[in-house]
mmCIF file of C-alpha atoms in Angstrom:
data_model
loop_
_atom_site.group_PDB
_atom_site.id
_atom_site.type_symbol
_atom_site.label_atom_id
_atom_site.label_comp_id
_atom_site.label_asym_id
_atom_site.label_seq_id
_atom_site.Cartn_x
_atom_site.Cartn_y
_atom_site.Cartn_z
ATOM 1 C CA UNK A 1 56.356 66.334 -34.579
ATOM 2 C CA UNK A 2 55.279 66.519 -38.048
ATOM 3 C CA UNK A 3 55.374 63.212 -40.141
ATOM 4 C CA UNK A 4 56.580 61.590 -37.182
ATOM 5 C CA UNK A 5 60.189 63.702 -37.314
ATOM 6 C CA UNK A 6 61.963 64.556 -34.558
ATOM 7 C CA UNK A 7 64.684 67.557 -34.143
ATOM 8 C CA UNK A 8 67.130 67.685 -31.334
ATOM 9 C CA UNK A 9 69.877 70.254 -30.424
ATOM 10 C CA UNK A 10 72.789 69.909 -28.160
ATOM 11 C CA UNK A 11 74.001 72.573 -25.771
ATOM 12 C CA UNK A 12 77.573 73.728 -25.247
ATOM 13 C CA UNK A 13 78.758 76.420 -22.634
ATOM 14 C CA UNK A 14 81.145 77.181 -19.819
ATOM 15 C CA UNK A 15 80.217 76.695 -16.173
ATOM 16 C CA UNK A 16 81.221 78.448 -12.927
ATOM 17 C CA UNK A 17 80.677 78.066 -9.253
ATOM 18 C CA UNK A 18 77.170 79.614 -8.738
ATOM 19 C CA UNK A 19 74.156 77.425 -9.381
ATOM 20 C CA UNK A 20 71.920 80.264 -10.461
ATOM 21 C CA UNK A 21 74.076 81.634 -12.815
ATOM 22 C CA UNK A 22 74.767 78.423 -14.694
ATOM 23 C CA UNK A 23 70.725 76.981 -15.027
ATOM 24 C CA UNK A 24 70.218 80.626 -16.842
ATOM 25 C CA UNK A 25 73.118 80.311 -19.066
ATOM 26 C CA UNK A 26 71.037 76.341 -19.818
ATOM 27 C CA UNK A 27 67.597 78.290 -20.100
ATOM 28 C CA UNK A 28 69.276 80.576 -22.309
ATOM 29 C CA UNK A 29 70.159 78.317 -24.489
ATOM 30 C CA UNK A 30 67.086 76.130 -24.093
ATOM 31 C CA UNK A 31 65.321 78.804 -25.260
ATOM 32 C CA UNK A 32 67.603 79.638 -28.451
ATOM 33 C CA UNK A 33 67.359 76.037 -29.569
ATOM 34 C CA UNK A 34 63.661 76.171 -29.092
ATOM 35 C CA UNK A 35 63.427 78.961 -31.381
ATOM 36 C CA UNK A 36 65.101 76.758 -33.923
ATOM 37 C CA UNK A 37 62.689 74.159 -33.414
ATOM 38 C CA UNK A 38 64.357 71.734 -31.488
ATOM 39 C CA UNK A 39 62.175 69.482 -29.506
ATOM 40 C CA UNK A 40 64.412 67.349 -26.959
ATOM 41 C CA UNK A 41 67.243 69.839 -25.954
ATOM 42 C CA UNK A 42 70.319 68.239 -24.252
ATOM 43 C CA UNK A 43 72.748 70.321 -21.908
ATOM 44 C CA UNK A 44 76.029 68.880 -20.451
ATOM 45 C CA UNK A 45 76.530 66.662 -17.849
ATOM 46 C CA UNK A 46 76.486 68.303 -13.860
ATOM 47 C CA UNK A 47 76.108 71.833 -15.518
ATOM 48 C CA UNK A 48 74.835 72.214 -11.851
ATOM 49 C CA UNK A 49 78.548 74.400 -10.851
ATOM 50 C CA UNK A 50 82.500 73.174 -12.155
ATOM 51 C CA UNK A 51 83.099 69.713 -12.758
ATOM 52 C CA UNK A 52 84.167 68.861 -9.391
ATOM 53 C CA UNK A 53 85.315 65.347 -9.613
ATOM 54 C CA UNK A 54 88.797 66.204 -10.471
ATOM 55 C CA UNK A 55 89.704 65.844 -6.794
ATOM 56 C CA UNK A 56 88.564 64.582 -3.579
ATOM 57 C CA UNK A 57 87.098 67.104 -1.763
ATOM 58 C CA UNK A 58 84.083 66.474 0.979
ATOM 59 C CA UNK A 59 82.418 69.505 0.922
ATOM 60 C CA UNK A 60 80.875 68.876 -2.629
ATOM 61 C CA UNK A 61 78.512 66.828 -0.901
ATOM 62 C CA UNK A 62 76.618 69.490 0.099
ATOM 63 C CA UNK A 63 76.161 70.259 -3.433
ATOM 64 C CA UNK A 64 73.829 66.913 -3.884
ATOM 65 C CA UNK A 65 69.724 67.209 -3.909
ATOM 66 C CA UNK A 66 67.195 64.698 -4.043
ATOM 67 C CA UNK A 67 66.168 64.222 -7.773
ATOM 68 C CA UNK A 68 63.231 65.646 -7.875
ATOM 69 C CA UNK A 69 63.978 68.335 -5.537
ATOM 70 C CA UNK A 70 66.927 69.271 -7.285
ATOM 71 C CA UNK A 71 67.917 73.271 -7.878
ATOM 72 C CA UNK A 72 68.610 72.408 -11.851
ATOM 73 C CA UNK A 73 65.244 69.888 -11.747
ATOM 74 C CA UNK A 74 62.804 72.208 -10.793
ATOM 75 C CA UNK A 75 63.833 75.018 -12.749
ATOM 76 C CA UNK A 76 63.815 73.291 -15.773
ATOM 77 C CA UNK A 77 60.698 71.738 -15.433
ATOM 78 C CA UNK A 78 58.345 75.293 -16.219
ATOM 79 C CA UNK A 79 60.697 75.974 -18.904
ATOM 80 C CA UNK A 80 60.130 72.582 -20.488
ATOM 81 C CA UNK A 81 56.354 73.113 -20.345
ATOM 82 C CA UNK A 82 56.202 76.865 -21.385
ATOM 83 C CA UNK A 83 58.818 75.644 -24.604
ATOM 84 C CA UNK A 84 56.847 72.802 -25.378
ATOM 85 C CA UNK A 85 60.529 70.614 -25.316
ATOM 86 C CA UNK A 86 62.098 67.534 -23.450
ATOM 87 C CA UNK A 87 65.435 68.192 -21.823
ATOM 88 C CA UNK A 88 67.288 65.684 -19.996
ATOM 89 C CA UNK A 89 68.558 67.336 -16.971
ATOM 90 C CA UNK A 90 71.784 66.121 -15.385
ATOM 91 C CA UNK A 91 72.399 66.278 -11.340
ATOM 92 C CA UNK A 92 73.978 65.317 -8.331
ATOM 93 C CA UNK A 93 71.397 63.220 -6.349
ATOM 94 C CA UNK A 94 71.156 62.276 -2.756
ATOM 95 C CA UNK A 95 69.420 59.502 -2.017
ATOM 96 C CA UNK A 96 69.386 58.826 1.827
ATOM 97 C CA UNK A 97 73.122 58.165 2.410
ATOM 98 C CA UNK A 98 73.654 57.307 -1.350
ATOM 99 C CA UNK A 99 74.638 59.718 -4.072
ATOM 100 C CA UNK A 100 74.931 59.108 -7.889
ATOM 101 C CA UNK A 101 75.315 60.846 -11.177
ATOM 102 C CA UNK A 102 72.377 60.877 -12.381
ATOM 103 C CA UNK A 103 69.995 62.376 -14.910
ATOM 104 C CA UNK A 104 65.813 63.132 -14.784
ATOM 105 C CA UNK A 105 64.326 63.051 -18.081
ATOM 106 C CA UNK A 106 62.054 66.001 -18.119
ATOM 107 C CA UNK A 107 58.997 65.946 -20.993
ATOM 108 C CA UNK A 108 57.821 68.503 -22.801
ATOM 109 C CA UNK A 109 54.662 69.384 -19.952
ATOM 110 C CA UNK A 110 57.209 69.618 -17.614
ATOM 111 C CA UNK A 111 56.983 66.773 -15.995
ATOM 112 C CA UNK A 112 59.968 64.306 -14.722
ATOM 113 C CA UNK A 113 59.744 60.734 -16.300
ATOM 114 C CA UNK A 114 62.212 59.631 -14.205
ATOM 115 C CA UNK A 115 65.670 58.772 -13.007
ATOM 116 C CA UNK A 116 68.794 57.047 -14.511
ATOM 117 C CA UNK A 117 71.829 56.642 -12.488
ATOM 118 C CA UNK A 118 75.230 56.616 -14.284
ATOM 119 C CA UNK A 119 76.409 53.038 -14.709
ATOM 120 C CA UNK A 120 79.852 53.691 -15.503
ATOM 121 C CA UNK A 121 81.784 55.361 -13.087
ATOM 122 C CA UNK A 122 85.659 56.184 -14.314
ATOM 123 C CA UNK A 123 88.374 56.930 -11.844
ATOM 124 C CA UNK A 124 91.930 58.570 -13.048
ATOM 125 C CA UNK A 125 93.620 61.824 -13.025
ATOM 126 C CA UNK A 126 91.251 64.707 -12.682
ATOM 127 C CA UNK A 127 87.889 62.181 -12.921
ATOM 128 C CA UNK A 128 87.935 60.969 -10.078
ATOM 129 C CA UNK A 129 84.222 60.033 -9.667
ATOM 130 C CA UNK A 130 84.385 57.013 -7.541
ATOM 131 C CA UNK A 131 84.856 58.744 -4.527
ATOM 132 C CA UNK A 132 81.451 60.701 -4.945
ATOM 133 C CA UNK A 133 79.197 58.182 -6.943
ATOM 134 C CA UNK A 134 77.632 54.948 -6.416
ATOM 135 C CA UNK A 135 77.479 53.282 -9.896
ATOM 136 C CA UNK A 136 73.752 53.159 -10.991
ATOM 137 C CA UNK A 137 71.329 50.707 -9.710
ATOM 138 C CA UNK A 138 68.325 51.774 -12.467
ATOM 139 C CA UNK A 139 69.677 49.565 -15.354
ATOM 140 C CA UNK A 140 69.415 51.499 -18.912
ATOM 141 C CA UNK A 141 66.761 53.705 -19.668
ATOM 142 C CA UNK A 142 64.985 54.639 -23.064
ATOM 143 C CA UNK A 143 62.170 57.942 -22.338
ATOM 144 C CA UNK A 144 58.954 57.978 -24.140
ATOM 145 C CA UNK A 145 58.794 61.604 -24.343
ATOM 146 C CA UNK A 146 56.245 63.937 -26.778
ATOM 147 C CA UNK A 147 58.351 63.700 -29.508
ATOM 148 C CA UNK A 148 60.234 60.125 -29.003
ATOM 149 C CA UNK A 149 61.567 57.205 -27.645
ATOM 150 C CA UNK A 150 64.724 58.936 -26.379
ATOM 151 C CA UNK A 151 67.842 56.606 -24.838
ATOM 152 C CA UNK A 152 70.340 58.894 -22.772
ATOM 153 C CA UNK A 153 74.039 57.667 -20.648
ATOM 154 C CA UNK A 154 76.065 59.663 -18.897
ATOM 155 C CA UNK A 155 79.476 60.959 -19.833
ATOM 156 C CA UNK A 156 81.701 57.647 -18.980
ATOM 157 C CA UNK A 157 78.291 54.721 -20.152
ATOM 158 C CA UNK A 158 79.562 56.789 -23.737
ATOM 159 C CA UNK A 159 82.690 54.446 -23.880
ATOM 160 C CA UNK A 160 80.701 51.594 -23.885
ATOM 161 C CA UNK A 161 79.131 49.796 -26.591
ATOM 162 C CA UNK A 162 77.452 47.483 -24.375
ATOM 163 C CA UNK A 163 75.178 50.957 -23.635
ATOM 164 C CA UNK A 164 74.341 51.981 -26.375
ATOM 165 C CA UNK A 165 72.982 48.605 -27.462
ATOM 166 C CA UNK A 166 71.049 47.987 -24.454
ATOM 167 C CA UNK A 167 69.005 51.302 -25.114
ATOM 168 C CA UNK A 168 68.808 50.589 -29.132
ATOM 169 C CA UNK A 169 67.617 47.212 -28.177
ATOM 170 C CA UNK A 170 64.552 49.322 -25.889
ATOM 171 C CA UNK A 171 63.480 50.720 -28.587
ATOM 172 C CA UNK A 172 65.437 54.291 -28.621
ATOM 173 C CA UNK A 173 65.067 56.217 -31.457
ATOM 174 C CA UNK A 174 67.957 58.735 -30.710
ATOM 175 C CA UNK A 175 71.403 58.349 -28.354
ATOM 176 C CA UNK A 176 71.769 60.653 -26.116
ATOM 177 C CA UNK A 177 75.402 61.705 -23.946
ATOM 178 C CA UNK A 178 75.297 64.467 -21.641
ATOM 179 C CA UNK A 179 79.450 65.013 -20.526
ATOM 180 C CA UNK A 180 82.290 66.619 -18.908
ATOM 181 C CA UNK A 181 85.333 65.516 -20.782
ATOM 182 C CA UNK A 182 88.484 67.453 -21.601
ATOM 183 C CA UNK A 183 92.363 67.757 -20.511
ATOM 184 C CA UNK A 184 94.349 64.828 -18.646
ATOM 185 C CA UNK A 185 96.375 66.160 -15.700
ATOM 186 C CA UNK A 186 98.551 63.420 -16.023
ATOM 187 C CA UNK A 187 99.471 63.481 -19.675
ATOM 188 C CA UNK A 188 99.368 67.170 -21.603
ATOM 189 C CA UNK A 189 100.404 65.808 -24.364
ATOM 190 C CA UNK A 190 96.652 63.239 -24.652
ATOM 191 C CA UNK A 191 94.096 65.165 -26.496
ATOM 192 C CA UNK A 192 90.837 62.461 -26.524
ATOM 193 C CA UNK A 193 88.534 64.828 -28.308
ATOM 194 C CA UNK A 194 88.812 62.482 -31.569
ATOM 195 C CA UNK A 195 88.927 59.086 -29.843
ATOM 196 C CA UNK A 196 85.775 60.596 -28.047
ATOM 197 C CA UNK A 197 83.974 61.435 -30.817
ATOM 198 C CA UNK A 198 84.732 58.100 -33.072
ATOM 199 C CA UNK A 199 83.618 55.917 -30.194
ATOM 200 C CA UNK A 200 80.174 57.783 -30.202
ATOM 201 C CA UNK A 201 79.942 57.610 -33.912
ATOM 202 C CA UNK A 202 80.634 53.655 -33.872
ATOM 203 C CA UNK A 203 77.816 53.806 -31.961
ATOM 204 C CA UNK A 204 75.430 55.330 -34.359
ATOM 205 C CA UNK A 205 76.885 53.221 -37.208
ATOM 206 C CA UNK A 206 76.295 49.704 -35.455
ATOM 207 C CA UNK A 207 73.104 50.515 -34.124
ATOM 208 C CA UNK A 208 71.522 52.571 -37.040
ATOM 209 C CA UNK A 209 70.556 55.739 -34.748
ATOM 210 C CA UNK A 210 71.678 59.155 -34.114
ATOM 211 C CA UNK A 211 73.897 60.132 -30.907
ATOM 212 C CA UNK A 212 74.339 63.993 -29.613
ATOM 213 C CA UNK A 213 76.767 64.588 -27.640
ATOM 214 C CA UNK A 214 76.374 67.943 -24.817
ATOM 215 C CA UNK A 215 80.108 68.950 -23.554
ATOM 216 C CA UNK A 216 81.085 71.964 -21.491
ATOM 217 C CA UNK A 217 83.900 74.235 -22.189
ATOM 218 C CA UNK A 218 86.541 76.426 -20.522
ATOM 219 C CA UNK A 219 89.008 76.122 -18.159
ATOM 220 C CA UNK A 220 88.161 74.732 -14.632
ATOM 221 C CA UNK A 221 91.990 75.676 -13.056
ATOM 222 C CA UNK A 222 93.654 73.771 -15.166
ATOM 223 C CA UNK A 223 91.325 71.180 -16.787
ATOM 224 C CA UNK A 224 90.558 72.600 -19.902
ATOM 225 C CA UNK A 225 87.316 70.975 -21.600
ATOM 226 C CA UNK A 226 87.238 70.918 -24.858
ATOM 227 C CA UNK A 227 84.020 71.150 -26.471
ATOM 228 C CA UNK A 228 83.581 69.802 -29.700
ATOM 229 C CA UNK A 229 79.468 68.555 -29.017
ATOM 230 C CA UNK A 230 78.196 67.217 -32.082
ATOM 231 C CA UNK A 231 75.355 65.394 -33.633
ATOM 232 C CA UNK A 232 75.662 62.254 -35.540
ATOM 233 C CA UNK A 233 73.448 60.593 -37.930
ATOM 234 C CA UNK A 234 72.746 57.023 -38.650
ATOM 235 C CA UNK A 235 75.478 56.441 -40.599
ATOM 236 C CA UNK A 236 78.358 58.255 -37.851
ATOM 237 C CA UNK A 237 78.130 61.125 -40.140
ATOM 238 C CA UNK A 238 78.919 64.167 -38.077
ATOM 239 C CA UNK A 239 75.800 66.683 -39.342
ATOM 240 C CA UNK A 240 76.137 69.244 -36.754
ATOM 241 C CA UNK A 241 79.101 70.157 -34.395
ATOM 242 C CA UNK A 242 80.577 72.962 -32.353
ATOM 243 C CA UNK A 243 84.420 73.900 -31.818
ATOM 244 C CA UNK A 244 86.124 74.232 -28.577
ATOM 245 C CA UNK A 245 85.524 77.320 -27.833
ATOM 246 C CA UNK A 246 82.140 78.658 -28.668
ATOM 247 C CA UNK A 247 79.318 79.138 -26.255
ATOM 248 C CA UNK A 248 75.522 77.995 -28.521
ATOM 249 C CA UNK A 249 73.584 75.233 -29.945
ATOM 250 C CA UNK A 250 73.688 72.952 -32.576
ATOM 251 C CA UNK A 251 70.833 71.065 -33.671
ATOM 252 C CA UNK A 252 69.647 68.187 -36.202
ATOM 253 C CA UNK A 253 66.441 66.754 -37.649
ATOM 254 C CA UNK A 254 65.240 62.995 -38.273
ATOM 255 C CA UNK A 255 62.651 61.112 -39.693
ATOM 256 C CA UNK A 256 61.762 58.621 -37.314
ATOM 257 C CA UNK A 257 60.379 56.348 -39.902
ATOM 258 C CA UNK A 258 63.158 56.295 -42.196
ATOM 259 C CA UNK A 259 65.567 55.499 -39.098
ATOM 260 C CA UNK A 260 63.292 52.585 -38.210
ATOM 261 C CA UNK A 261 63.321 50.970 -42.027
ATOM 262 C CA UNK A 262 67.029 51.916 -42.288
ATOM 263 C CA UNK A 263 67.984 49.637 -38.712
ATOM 264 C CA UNK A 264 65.783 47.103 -39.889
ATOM 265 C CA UNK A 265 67.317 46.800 -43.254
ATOM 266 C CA UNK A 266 70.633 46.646 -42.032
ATOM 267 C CA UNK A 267 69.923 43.370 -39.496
ATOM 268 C CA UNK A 268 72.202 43.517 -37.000
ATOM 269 C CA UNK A 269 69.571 43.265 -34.601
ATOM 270 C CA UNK A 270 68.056 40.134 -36.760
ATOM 271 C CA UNK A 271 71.467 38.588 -36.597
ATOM 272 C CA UNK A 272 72.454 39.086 -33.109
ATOM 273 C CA UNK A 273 73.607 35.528 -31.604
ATOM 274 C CA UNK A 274 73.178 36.578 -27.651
ATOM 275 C CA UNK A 275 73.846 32.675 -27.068
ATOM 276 C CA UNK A 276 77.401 33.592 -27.892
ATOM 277 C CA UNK A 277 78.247 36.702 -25.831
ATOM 278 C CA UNK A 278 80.053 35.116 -22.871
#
């Protein structure tokens, strides 16, 4: 990272029901936006096989791997390390009798930081993640990767502001949301891909720091997903997005030391009054 700047891409891509299949179309990719110089390289969320929350079905269980020992995990991790990148690798983990969303921040030598478990978990038409996650029990994380101090949530924690404070407040440099969001079964006529976007971009505005944003595409028999990943600056200026369709990368650079001046400047962390926030 050259006078302390830091470039990061977002993946976007179409998933099917064989494991193999779907961590080469992510190494792929990887590999494209590593040519492009990206350094920390996010793919969507459970790009493991089809989003398979939008029912309640018990043989997805079977699906779930201990974090480290996970198919997706230990793929990525020799990747990572022959690229020279951090990816932040999204999974279903089994933990004893427990299982959880969850993501394992792996660094650019390949090795796993460590675990966050999703905090948020949503339950509606066709997201019906409460019947296979526990929420998260690891609080927020921010990464100190190679490159940066690198905050990621999961999907649904993207909603919240609450998030995406927390992690500023630890220091992140960049937001990070790995996701699986798209068409509501219940309502054809609801199209959230703006409403998703702007909440992200808030995000960046109040807190002075980029957000990417990793979505999948196609349609999973029925639930379309729409795409539309992007990269947002400091200010919730979109600099870098992809449509609904399209299969590739996008990617974005930022100097770290501008960022931090910038948030300071600004003072809404000097002028926080937490003795308020009941």
């Amino acid at each position: 990272m050259a006078g302390n700047r830091l470039t990061v891409a977002a993946l976007q891509a179409p998933f099917g029901p064989n494991i193999d299949t779907n961590i080469r179309t992510v190494a792929d990719l990887v590999r494209a936006a590593a040519a492009d110089g990206a350094q920390v390289i996010l793919p969507p969320e459970l790009f493991q096989g089809p989003y398979f929350c939008k029912t309640q079905e018990e043989h997805w269980f079977e699906t779930a791997f201990p974090a480290l020992e996970h198919p997706c995990v230990t793929a990525l991790q020799p990747l990572a390390a022959e690229l020279g990148v951090a990816i932040p690798v999204s999974i279903f983990e089994k933990d004893g009798p427990s299982y959880y969303n969850s993501l394992v921040m792996v660094d650019a030598d390949g090795a796993a930081l460590g675990v966050y478990r999703k905090s948020h978990i949503p339950d509606g038409p066709g997201y019906q993640e409460k019947y296979y996650f526990r929420p998260g029990d690891t609080g927020f994380k921010v990464w100190p990767t190679r490159f940066g101090r690198i905050g990621v949530g999961i999907c649904w924690d993207q909603w919240f502001p609450e998030a995406a404070r927390a992690m500023a407040m630890m220091g992140a440099d960049v937001l990070m949301y790995p996701t699986a969001i798209g068409s509501e079964p219940h309502d054809d006529s609801l199209d959230t891909a703006a409403r998703w976007r702007r909440a992200m971009q808030g995000h960046a505005v109040s807190n002075v720091i980029p957000v990417i944003a990793a979505n999948r595409i196609g349609d999973e028999d029925g639930q379309v997903f729409y795409g539309t990943s992007f990269i947002a600056d400091h200010s919730g200026a979109i600099v870098a997005d992809l449509d609904r369709e399209t299969t590739g990368h996008i990617s974005a650079e930022f100097d770290l030391d501008f960022l931090n001046r910038h948030r300071a400047a600004w003072g809404f962390f000097r002028d926080r009054r937490p003795e308020f926030y009941r």
